[in-house]
Coordinates of C-alpha atoms in Angstrom, one line a residue:
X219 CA 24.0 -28.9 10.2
X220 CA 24.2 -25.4 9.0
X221 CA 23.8 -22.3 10.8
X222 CA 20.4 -21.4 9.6
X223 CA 18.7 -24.6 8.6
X224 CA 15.3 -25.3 9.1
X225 CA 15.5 -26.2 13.2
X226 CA 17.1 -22.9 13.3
X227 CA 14.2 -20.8 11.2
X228 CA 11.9 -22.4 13.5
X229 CA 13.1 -21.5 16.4
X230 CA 13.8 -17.8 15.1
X231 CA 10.4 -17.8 13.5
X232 CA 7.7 -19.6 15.2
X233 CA 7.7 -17.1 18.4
X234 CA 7.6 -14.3 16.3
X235 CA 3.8 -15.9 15.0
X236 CA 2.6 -19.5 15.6
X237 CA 4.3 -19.5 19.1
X238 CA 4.0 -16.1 20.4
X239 CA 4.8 -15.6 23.9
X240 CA 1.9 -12.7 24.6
X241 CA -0.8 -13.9 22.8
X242 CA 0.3 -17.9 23.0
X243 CA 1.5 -18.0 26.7
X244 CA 0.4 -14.8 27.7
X245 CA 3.4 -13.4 29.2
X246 CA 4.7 -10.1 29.6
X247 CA 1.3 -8.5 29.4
X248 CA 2.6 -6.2 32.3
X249 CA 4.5 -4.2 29.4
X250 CA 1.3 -3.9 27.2
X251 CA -0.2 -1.9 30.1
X252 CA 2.7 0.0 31.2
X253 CA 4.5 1.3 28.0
X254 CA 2.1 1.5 25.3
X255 CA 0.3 4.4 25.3
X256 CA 3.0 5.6 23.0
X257 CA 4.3 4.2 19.9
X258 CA 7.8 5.3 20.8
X259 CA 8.5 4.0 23.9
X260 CA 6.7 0.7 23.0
X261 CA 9.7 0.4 20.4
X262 CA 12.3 0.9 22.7
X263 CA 10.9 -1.3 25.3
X264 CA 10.4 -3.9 22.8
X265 CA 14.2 -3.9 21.4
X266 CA 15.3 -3.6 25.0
X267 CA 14.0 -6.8 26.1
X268 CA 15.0 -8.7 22.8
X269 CA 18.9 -7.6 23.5
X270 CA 18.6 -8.7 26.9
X271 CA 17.0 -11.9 26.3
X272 CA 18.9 -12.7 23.2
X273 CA 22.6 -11.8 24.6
X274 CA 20.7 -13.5 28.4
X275 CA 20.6 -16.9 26.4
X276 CA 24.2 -16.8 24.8
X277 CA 25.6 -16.3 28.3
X278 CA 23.4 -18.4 30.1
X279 CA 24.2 -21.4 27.5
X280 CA 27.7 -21.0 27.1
X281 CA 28.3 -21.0 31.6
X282 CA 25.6 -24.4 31.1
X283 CA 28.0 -26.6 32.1
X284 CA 29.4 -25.3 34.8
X285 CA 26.4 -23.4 37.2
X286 CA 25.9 -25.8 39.6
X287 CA 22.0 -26.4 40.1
X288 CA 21.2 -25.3 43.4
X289 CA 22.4 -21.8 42.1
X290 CA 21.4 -21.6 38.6
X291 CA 18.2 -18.8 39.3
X292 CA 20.4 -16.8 41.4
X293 CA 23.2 -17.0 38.0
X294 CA 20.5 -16.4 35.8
X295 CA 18.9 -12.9 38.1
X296 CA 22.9 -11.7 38.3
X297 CA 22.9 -12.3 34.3
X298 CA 19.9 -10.2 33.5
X299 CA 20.5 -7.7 36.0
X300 CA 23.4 -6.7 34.9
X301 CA 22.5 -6.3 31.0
X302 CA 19.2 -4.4 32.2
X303 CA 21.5 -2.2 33.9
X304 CA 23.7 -1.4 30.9
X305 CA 20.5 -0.9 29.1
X306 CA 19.3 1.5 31.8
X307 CA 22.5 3.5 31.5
X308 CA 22.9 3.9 27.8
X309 CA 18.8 5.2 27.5
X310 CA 19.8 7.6 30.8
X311 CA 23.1 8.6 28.2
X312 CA 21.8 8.7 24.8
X313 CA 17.8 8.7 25.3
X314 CA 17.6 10.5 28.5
X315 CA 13.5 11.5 27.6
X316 CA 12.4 8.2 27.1
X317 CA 14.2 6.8 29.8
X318 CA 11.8 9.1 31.9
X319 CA 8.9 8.0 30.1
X320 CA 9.8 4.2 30.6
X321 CA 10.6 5.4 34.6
X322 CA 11.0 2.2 36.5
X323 CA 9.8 0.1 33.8
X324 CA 13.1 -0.2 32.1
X325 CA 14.6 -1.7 35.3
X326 CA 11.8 -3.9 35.5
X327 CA 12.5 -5.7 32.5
X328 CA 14.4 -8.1 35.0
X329 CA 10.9 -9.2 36.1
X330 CA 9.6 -10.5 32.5
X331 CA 8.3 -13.7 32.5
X332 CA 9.7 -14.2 29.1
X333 CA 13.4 -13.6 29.9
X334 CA 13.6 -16.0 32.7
X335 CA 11.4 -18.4 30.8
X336 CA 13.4 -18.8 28.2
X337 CA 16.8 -18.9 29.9
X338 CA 15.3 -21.9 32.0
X339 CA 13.8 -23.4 29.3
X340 CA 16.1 -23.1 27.0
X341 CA 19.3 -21.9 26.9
X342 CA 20.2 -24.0 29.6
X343 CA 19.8 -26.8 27.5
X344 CA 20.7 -25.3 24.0
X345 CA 24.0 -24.0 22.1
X346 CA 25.0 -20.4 22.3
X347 CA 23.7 -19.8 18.4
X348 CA 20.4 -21.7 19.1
X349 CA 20.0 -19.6 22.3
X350 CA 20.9 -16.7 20.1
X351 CA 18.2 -17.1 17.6
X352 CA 15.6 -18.5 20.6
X353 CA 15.9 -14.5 22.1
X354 CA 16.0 -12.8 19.3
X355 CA 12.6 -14.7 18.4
X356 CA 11.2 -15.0 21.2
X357 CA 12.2 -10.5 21.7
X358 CA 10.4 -10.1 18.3
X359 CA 7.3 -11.9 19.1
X360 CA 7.2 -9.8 22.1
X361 CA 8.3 -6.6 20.6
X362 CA 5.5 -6.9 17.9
X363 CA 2.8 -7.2 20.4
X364 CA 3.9 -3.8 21.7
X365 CA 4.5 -1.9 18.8
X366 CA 0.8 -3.4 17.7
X367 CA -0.6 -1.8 20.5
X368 CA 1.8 1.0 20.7
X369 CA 0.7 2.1 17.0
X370 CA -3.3 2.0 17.7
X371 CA -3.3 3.6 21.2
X372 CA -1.0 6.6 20.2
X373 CA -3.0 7.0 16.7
X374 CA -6.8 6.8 18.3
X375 CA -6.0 7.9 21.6
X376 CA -3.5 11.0 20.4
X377 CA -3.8 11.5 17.1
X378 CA -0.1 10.7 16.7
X379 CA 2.6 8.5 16.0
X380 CA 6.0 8.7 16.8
X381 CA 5.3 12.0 18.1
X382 CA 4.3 13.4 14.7
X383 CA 0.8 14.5 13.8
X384 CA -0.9 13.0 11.4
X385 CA -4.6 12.9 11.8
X386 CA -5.5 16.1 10.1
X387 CA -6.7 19.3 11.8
X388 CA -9.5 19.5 9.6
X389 CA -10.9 15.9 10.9
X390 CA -10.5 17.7 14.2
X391 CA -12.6 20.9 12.8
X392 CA -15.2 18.8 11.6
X393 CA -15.9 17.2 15.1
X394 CA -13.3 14.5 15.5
X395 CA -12.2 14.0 18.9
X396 CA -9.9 11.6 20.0
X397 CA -10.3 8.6 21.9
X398 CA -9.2 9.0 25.5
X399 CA -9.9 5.3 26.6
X400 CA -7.0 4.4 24.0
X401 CA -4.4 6.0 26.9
X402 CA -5.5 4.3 29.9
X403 CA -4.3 0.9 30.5
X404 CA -7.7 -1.2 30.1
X405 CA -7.0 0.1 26.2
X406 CA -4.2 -2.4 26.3
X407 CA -5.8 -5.3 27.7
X408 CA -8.3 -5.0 24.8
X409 CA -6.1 -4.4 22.0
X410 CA -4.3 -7.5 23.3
X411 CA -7.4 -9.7 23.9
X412 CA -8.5 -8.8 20.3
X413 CA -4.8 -9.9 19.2
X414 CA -5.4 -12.8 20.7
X415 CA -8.5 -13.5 19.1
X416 CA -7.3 -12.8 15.9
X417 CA -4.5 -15.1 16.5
X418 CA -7.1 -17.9 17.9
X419 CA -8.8 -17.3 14.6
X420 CA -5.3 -17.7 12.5
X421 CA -4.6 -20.8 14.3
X422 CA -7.5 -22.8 15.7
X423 CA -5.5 -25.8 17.0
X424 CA -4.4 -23.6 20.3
X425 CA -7.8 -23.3 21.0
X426 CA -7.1 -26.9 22.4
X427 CA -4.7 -26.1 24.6
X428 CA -7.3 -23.5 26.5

């Protein structure tokens, strides 16, 4: 068995599309509200929770064997807190702005469905490199919902992206006006429902499981 044969590419690849855990299990949707109405923040947010869930399972899978289970939660909250917290230290040390945009949402990250999910599911019962690749696929899947979003609702709702203008100012002149729906959170829910019905669409065999 190799290190990237094709058990590994599926469990790298399939959460990023046919398993996605926003529009497949509809987790983490919290985020989609909370830290989208930016494109910039969405991105940090996104490769925030992928390094936590994806260095989460290596830990988690390599103490496996020896967390008794009457205390394994309480292991797994101690794990995740502390890598949210180093998270939450370097954006207050090198990102200081966006850390105040993300405001408690950062710290929150503890709360994910997805990162507990997957430590249960998974890396208790997986290798470290298995676990490894389960995060950092399961982090994409997530991270690409947001950064969907992200893009549309700072583009239609600002005129923006990254912070950078680029909706001309002669649309603007000749009556263009943004969309101010695309900043409030309900924005979100849409863009993700019409994610989801796209995805639906894609794969018609999870209509099933409805």
């Amino acid at each position: 068995m190799g290190l990237f044969d094709k058990k590994q590419q599926n469990i790298l690849l399939e959460p990023i599309g046919k398993n996605n855990p926003v529009v497949v299990q509809v987790l983490g949707i919290c985020s989609a509200l909370a830290v989208t109405s930016k494109l910039e923040p969405a991105i940090v947010m996104a490769l925030s929770v992928t390094a936590v869930v994806a260095i989460g399972n290596v830990i988690i899978s390599l103490l496996r064997k020896t967390i008794p289970n009457s205390i394994r939660m309480i292991v797994q909250l101690v794990v995740v807190a502390a890598l949210v917290s180093l998270i939450s230290e370097f954006l207050r040390a090198f990102a200081f702005d966006l850390n105040k945009q993300l405001s408690v949402f950062v710290g929150l990250i503890i709360t994910n469905c997805i990162l507990m999910g997957r430590l249960e599911a998974f890396a208790l019962g997986n290798n470290p490199w298995d676990s490894f690749l389960d995060g950092i696929g399961n982090g994409l899947g997530y991270g690409l919902i947001l950064v969907i979003v992200g893009f549309f609702r700072e583009l239609l709702g600002s005129g923006t992206l990254l912070g950078f203008r680029v909706i001309p100012q002669s649309f603007y002149d000749m009556g263009y006006v943004n969309n101010g729906l695309m900043i409030l959170p309900p924005a979100a829910l849409i863009l993700v429902a019409c994610i989801i019905w796209v995805h639906r669409s894609w794969k018609p065999e999870l209509q099933e499981n409805e």
